[in-house]
Coordinates of C-alpha atoms in Angstrom, one line a residue:
Chain A
M1 CA 21.5 -76.0 -13.1
N2 CA 21.7 -75.0 -17.0
E3 CA 23.4 -72.3 -18.5
V4 CA 22.3 -69.7 -17.4
D5 CA 22.0 -70.6 -14.1
A6 CA 25.8 -71.2 -14.5
L7 CA 26.6 -67.6 -15.7
T8 CA 24.2 -65.9 -13.1
V9 CA 25.2 -67.8 -10.0
G10 CA 29.4 -67.4 -11.8
L11 CA 28.6 -63.8 -12.2
A12 CA 27.2 -62.6 -9.0
W13 CA 30.2 -64.5 -7.2
A14 CA 32.7 -61.6 -9.3
G15 CA 29.8 -59.2 -8.0
I16 CA 30.5 -60.5 -4.5
F17 CA 34.0 -59.7 -5.1
A18 CA 33.7 -57.1 -7.5
P19 CA 34.2 -54.3 -5.1
L20 CA 37.3 -55.9 -3.3
A21 CA 39.1 -56.6 -6.4
L22 CA 37.3 -53.1 -8.6
G23 CA 39.0 -50.9 -5.6
A24 CA 42.7 -52.6 -5.3
F25 CA 42.9 -52.1 -8.9
G26 CA 41.8 -48.8 -8.5
S27 CA 43.9 -48.0 -5.1
V28 CA 47.4 -49.5 -7.0
I29 CA 47.1 -47.1 -9.9
G30 CA 46.0 -44.1 -8.0
C31 CA 48.5 -45.5 -5.2
A32 CA 51.6 -46.1 -8.4
I33 CA 50.4 -42.5 -9.8
A34 CA 50.9 -40.1 -6.3
G35 CA 53.4 -42.4 -5.0
Q36 CA 55.7 -41.5 -8.0
A37 CA 54.6 -37.3 -7.6
A38 CA 55.7 -38.0 -3.7
I39 CA 58.8 -39.5 -5.1
G40 CA 59.8 -36.7 -7.3
A41 CA 59.1 -34.1 -5.0
M42 CA 61.0 -35.2 -2.4
L43 CA 64.1 -35.5 -4.6
D44 CA 64.2 -31.5 -4.8
V45 CA 63.1 -30.9 -1.5
E46 CA 64.7 -30.6 2.1
T47 CA 62.0 -31.6 3.7
G48 CA 58.6 -32.6 4.6
F49 CA 58.9 -35.7 3.3
A50 CA 55.9 -37.3 5.4
R51 CA 53.7 -35.0 4.2
Y52 CA 54.2 -36.7 0.4
I53 CA 54.0 -39.9 1.8
G54 CA 50.7 -39.5 3.2
V55 CA 49.4 -37.7 0.2
S56 CA 50.3 -40.8 -1.8
V57 CA 48.7 -43.5 -0.1
M58 CA 45.0 -41.8 -0.3
P59 CA 44.0 -43.5 -2.9
S60 CA 44.8 -47.0 -0.9
S61 CA 41.5 -46.4 1.4
Q62 CA 38.8 -47.9 -1.6
T63 CA 41.2 -51.7 -1.5
I64 CA 39.8 -50.7 2.4
Y65 CA 35.4 -49.7 1.5
G66 CA 36.1 -52.6 -0.9
I67 CA 37.0 -55.0 1.5
V68 CA 34.2 -54.7 3.7
A69 CA 31.3 -54.0 0.2
T70 CA 33.4 -58.1 -0.5
F71 CA 32.5 -59.2 3.8
T72 CA 28.6 -56.7 3.2
L73 CA 27.4 -59.0 0.4
N74 CA 29.2 -62.1 1.3
R75 CA 26.4 -64.4 1.2
T76 CA 24.3 -68.0 -0.2
V77 CA 24.6 -67.0 -4.2
T78 CA 20.2 -68.0 -5.4
A79 CA 18.0 -66.8 -8.2
E80 CA 16.5 -64.8 -5.6
T81 CA 20.5 -62.7 -4.3
A82 CA 21.9 -62.9 -7.6
G83 CA 20.4 -60.0 -9.2
G84 CA 21.1 -58.1 -6.1
L85 CA 24.8 -58.8 -6.0
I86 CA 25.4 -58.3 -8.9
G87 CA 24.1 -54.7 -9.4
L88 CA 25.5 -53.6 -6.4
G89 CA 29.0 -55.8 -6.2
F90 CA 30.3 -54.9 -10.0
L91 CA 28.4 -50.6 -10.0
A92 CA 30.5 -50.3 -6.5
G93 CA 33.3 -51.5 -8.0
I94 CA 33.2 -49.2 -10.9
V95 CA 33.0 -46.0 -8.7
L96 CA 35.3 -47.9 -6.4
A97 CA 38.2 -48.6 -9.0
A98 CA 37.6 -44.6 -10.7
S99 CA 37.1 -42.7 -8.2
A100 CA 41.1 -44.3 -6.9
I101 CA 42.7 -43.5 -9.8
W102 CA 41.6 -40.3 -10.2
Q103 CA 42.3 -39.2 -6.0
G104 CA 45.6 -40.5 -7.3
H105 CA 46.5 -38.0 -9.9
C106 CA 44.6 -35.1 -7.3
C107 CA 46.8 -36.8 -5.0
A108 CA 50.2 -36.0 -7.5
S109 CA 48.6 -32.3 -8.4
A110 CA 48.2 -31.9 -4.2
I111 CA 51.8 -32.8 -4.3
Q112 CA 53.5 -30.9 -6.7
A113 CA 51.7 -27.2 -5.2
T114 CA 52.3 -27.8 -1.9
K115 CA 55.8 -28.5 -2.9
V116 CA 55.8 -24.8 -4.9
K117 CA 53.6 -23.1 -2.0
P118 CA 54.0 -25.3 0.8
E119 CA 51.5 -23.5 2.6
M120 CA 48.2 -24.3 0.5
F121 CA 49.1 -27.9 1.4
G122 CA 45.9 -28.4 3.4
L123 CA 43.6 -26.5 0.8
S124 CA 45.3 -28.8 -2.2
L125 CA 44.2 -31.8 -0.7
A126 CA 40.8 -30.7 -0.8
P127 CA 39.8 -32.1 -4.5
A128 CA 41.0 -35.5 -3.1
A129 CA 38.6 -34.9 0.3
V130 CA 36.0 -34.6 -2.1
V131 CA 36.9 -37.3 -4.7
E132 CA 36.9 -39.6 -1.2
G133 CA 33.9 -38.5 -0.2
F134 CA 31.9 -39.7 -3.4
A135 CA 33.3 -43.0 -2.4
V136 CA 32.3 -43.2 0.8
F137 CA 29.0 -42.2 -0.6
I138 CA 29.1 -45.6 -3.2
F139 CA 30.2 -47.5 0.2
V140 CA 27.4 -46.4 2.5
F141 CA 24.6 -47.0 0.2
L142 CA 25.9 -50.4 -0.7
L143 CA 25.8 -51.6 3.3
V144 CA 22.3 -50.2 3.0
L145 CA 21.3 -51.6 -0.5
S146 CA 22.5 -54.9 0.9
A147 CA 20.6 -55.1 4.3
D148 CA 17.6 -55.9 0.7
I149 CA 18.7 -58.3 -0.5
P150 CA 18.0 -61.8 1.2
Q151 CA 20.2 -63.4 3.3
L152 CA 19.6 -67.2 3.3
Chain B
M1 CA 39.9 -44.6 -16.8
I2 CA 43.8 -45.1 -16.4
S3 CA 45.7 -43.4 -18.4
H4 CA 48.6 -44.3 -18.6
A5 CA 50.1 -42.2 -20.4
S6 CA 48.8 -38.8 -18.7
C7 CA 50.7 -39.7 -15.5
R8 CA 54.1 -41.2 -17.2
Y9 CA 56.2 -39.0 -15.5
A10 CA 54.5 -37.5 -12.4
M11 CA 57.2 -38.4 -11.2
L12 CA 60.1 -35.7 -13.1
V13 CA 57.8 -33.1 -13.3
C14 CA 57.0 -33.2 -9.5
Y15 CA 61.9 -33.3 -9.8
L16 CA 61.5 -30.1 -11.7
P17 CA 61.5 -27.0 -9.6
P18 CA 59.2 -24.3 -10.6
L19 CA 59.0 -21.9 -12.8
P20 CA 58.4 -18.3 -12.6
P21 CA 55.1 -17.0 -13.4
H22 CA 55.9 -14.5 -16.1
P23 CA 59.1 -14.9 -18.0
F24 CA 60.4 -10.8 -15.8
A25 CA 59.4 -12.7 -13.3
G26 CA 62.5 -14.7 -11.9
K27 CA 66.3 -13.5 -12.3
S28 CA 67.8 -17.0 -12.6
T29 CA 66.7 -20.6 -13.8
P30 CA 65.2 -22.6 -11.3
L31 CA 68.5 -25.0 -12.4
S32 CA 70.7 -25.2 -14.5
R33 CA 70.9 -26.5 -17.5
L34 CA 73.3 -29.4 -15.9
Q35 CA 71.3 -29.8 -13.9
L36 CA 68.0 -29.9 -15.8
D37 CA 70.2 -32.4 -18.2
R38 CA 70.8 -34.6 -15.1
R39 CA 67.5 -35.0 -14.9
L40 CA 66.2 -35.4 -18.5
A41 CA 68.0 -38.5 -18.0
L42 CA 64.9 -39.9 -16.9
L43 CA 63.1 -39.6 -20.2
E44 CA 62.3 -43.2 -21.9
P45 CA 64.3 -42.3 -25.2
E46 CA 62.4 -42.0 -27.3
D47 CA 60.9 -39.7 -26.2
A48 CA 64.8 -37.7 -25.3
R49 CA 65.5 -38.2 -29.5
D50 CA 61.8 -36.4 -29.7
L51 CA 62.9 -33.4 -27.2
A52 CA 65.7 -33.6 -28.9
T53 CA 64.0 -32.4 -32.3
L54 CA 61.6 -29.9 -30.7
E55 CA 65.4 -28.5 -29.2
E56 CA 67.2 -28.7 -32.3
I57 CA 64.5 -26.4 -34.4
V58 CA 63.0 -24.4 -31.6
H59 CA 66.3 -23.4 -30.1
W60 CA 67.9 -19.9 -31.7
E61 CA 71.4 -21.7 -30.4
H62 CA 70.6 -24.8 -32.7
I63 CA 70.0 -23.0 -35.2
P64 CA 72.9 -22.1 -37.7
L65 CA 73.8 -18.6 -38.2
A66 CA 74.5 -19.0 -41.5
S67 CA 71.4 -21.1 -42.8
T68 CA 69.4 -20.0 -45.0
D69 CA 65.6 -19.8 -45.1
E70 CA 65.0 -23.0 -47.8
N71 CA 67.2 -24.6 -45.7
L72 CA 65.6 -24.2 -41.7
A73 CA 62.0 -25.2 -43.9
L74 CA 64.0 -28.5 -44.5
R75 CA 64.9 -29.0 -40.9
A76 CA 61.6 -28.2 -40.0
R77 CA 59.8 -30.6 -42.2
D78 CA 62.2 -33.2 -41.6
A79 CA 61.8 -32.7 -37.6
L80 CA 57.9 -32.7 -38.2
T81 CA 58.2 -36.2 -39.7
R82 CA 60.6 -37.1 -36.8
L83 CA 58.2 -35.9 -34.1
R84 CA 55.8 -38.6 -33.3
T85 CA 53.4 -36.7 -31.3
P86 CA 50.2 -34.4 -33.2
A87 CA 50.9 -32.4 -29.7
L88 CA 54.9 -32.4 -30.4
R89 CA 53.4 -31.1 -34.2
E90 CA 51.1 -28.7 -33.1
M91 CA 54.1 -27.1 -30.5
L92 CA 56.3 -26.9 -33.5
I93 CA 54.4 -25.9 -35.6
W94 CA 52.3 -22.8 -33.4
R95 CA 56.4 -22.3 -32.9
L96 CA 57.6 -21.9 -36.7
E97 CA 54.4 -19.6 -37.4
L98 CA 55.1 -17.4 -34.9
R99 CA 58.8 -16.9 -36.7
T100 CA 57.0 -16.7 -39.4
L101 CA 54.4 -13.8 -38.7
V102 CA 57.6 -12.3 -36.8
G103 CA 60.1 -12.3 -39.9
A104 CA 57.4 -10.7 -42.6
L105 CA 57.1 -8.0 -39.9
R106 CA 60.5 -7.7 -40.6
R107 CA 60.3 -7.7 -44.5
R108 CA 57.2 -5.8 -45.2
R109 CA 59.5 -3.4 -42.9
L110 CA 62.8 -3.1 -45.9
G111 CA 60.1 -2.2 -48.2
L112 CA 60.4 -5.5 -49.7
S113 CA 58.1 -7.5 -52.1
A114 CA 55.7 -10.1 -50.6
P115 CA 57.0 -13.5 -50.8
T116 CA 55.8 -15.4 -54.3
V117 CA 54.0 -18.8 -53.8
K118 CA 57.4 -20.4 -55.0
E119 CA 59.6 -19.0 -53.2
T120 CA 60.0 -20.5 -49.7
W121 CA 60.4 -18.3 -46.7
G122 CA 58.3 -19.5 -43.8
W123 CA 55.8 -22.2 -43.0
G124 CA 52.8 -22.7 -41.6
G125 CA 48.4 -22.5 -42.7
C126 CA 49.4 -18.1 -42.4
L127 CA 51.5 -17.8 -45.5
D128 CA 48.6 -18.2 -47.7
S129 CA 46.8 -14.7 -45.9
V130 CA 50.5 -13.2 -45.8
R131 CA 51.3 -13.2 -49.6
R132 CA 47.4 -12.1 -50.5
H133 CA 47.0 -9.4 -47.5
W134 CA 51.2 -8.2 -48.0
E135 CA 49.2 -4.4 -47.8
R136 CA 47.3 -5.2 -44.5
S137 CA 48.3 -4.1 -41.1
D138 CA 47.7 -7.8 -39.5
F139 CA 47.8 -9.7 -42.8
N140 CA 44.4 -10.4 -42.4
L141 CA 45.3 -12.9 -39.7
G142 CA 44.4 -10.0 -36.7
H143 CA 41.5 -12.3 -34.9
R144 CA 44.2 -15.9 -34.9
Y145 CA 47.1 -13.7 -34.2
P146 CA 46.2 -10.5 -31.7
W147 CA 49.6 -10.1 -30.7
L148 CA 50.6 -9.1 -34.4
A149 CA 48.9 -5.9 -35.1
V150 CA 51.4 -5.2 -31.6
A151 CA 54.2 -6.8 -32.8
E152 CA 53.7 -4.3 -36.1
R153 CA 53.7 -1.3 -33.9
H154 CA 57.0 -1.8 -31.9
L155 CA 58.7 -2.7 -35.2
M156 CA 57.6 0.2 -37.1
Q157 CA 59.0 2.3 -34.2
G158 CA 61.5 1.1 -34.0
E159 CA 60.8 0.0 -30.1
H160 CA 62.9 -3.5 -30.2
T161 CA 62.7 -3.7 -26.8
A162 CA 59.6 -3.8 -26.1
L163 CA 58.5 -6.1 -29.5
E164 CA 61.1 -8.8 -28.5
N165 CA 59.7 -8.2 -25.3
L166 CA 55.6 -9.2 -26.3
L167 CA 57.8 -11.7 -28.4
F168 CA 58.9 -13.5 -25.3
T169 CA 55.5 -13.0 -23.0
T170 CA 52.7 -13.9 -26.1
V171 CA 55.8 -17.8 -26.8
W172 CA 55.2 -18.1 -22.9
E173 CA 51.8 -17.8 -22.7
H174 CA 51.2 -19.9 -25.1
Y175 CA 53.3 -23.4 -23.6
V176 CA 51.6 -21.7 -19.8
R177 CA 48.1 -22.0 -21.5
L178 CA 48.8 -25.5 -23.9
A179 CA 50.4 -26.6 -20.1
W180 CA 47.6 -26.2 -18.1
K181 CA 46.2 -29.4 -19.9
H182 CA 49.1 -31.3 -19.5
H183 CA 50.2 -32.3 -16.0
F184 CA 51.9 -35.2 -16.0
D185 CA 52.4 -36.5 -19.0
F186 CA 55.2 -35.9 -21.2
E187 CA 53.9 -33.1 -23.7
A188 CA 54.3 -31.2 -19.6
V189 CA 57.7 -32.7 -19.7
V190 CA 58.4 -30.4 -23.1
L191 CA 56.4 -27.5 -21.8
Y192 CA 58.7 -26.7 -19.4
V193 CA 62.4 -27.3 -21.4
L194 CA 60.3 -24.7 -23.9
R195 CA 59.7 -22.3 -21.0
W196 CA 62.9 -22.8 -19.7
H197 CA 65.2 -22.0 -22.8
L198 CA 62.9 -18.9 -23.2
L199 CA 63.9 -18.3 -19.6
D200 CA 67.5 -19.0 -19.7
R201 CA 67.5 -16.6 -22.6
L202 CA 65.2 -13.9 -20.8
T203 CA 67.8 -14.2 -17.9
R204 CA 71.2 -14.0 -19.9
Y205 CA 70.5 -10.4 -20.8
A206 CA 73.1 -8.0 -19.3
P207 CA 71.9 -4.8 -20.8
A208 CA 74.6 -2.8 -19.5
A209 CA 77.6 -5.5 -20.4
A210 CA 75.9 -5.9 -24.0
S211 CA 75.9 -1.8 -24.4
Q212 CA 80.0 -1.5 -23.1
R213 CA 80.5 -4.6 -25.5
F214 CA 79.3 -2.6 -28.5
G215 CA 81.5 0.7 -27.2
E216 CA 84.3 -0.9 -27.5
L217 CA 83.5 -2.7 -30.7
L218 CA 83.2 0.3 -31.9
A219 CA 86.2 2.2 -31.2
Q220 CA 87.7 -1.8 -32.0
G221 CA 85.7 -0.5 -35.4
L222 CA 86.2 2.7 -35.8
G223 CA 90.4 2.4 -34.9
G224 CA 91.6 6.0 -34.6
Q225 CA 89.2 7.1 -37.0
D226 CA 86.1 8.2 -34.6
R227 CA 89.1 11.9 -34.1
L228 CA 87.2 12.8 -37.3
F229 CA 83.5 12.9 -36.2
T230 CA 85.1 15.8 -33.5
A231 CA 84.4 19.4 -33.8
P232 CA 87.9 21.3 -34.6
S233 CA 88.8 22.8 -31.5
P234 CA 88.9 27.2 -32.1

């Protein structure tokens, strides 16, 4: 195996693991941001704690998509499969990470808004749900496109 | 993408109770200074220092009554060198400019001449325009400060309460506009504290008590001489 082949194989393995690693990376940051907001809100109010905690863990879903995506991409790495694994894996991972982080921002804002106006709890989650929707698009199309990568 | 700084104080911001949408909407502050200070203890030490620096200049209770304009300008210059972020410096400069413009309006109403170049009397980029356009009602700054013409009208007509309310509203709205850009960062906390101060000042105003106190002081100052001005009995 020459140097180029070795690099390609390495990147392909990284591509397989990228959705999970980058998704988890984003979830760590997103949950931390929303979690801190939830703790702050809980210190200031007397009720509705479960709501705040529930909202603060929303950005963890990207890690779940990452787990499924990594299992789906996991196959023998060859010259034929490497390109697809690198492209799909890295691009999906980056989007999953970005969506988790920004969903954390949305959740923190939703927590703050709910604290001020509890009646807008459902509506305040709309931006976080929209961000989640983009992560789901990426996940679904990764599943669809990964079927075209040869399974040896 | 990580934007750690923009969410550094997510917990503290959510820990602070909401302020009313308008300064005149609240009858009291949502929390006392003691409670606020307890919550602000969550600030990093260097951020707490920055906030204290800003408060020293912005809030009147920290400024000795005997301070001269030169003294205030020196303190402001020192504070601007100590503040670490451009956003905080901009907040301070905006407030100093507002005070400078109100000071200029009052000075002109007293019939004084335009300040000279060497005179230290204010702060900010508006000084030159004020000096050059002393005769114009808005110092040729109406496009930047739309409230200036209204403030001048209130001042000329002796509507001091209306002027005070206008200034409160202008500062409050400016802070609200800035707060749209800062959700969970240090600037968001600073803007909360600045608005809390405005609300605190406003809600401590008690016109009835002030009027009674003024009457008492007047009676005390005049002693028995107020009888001099009563109409002679027929």
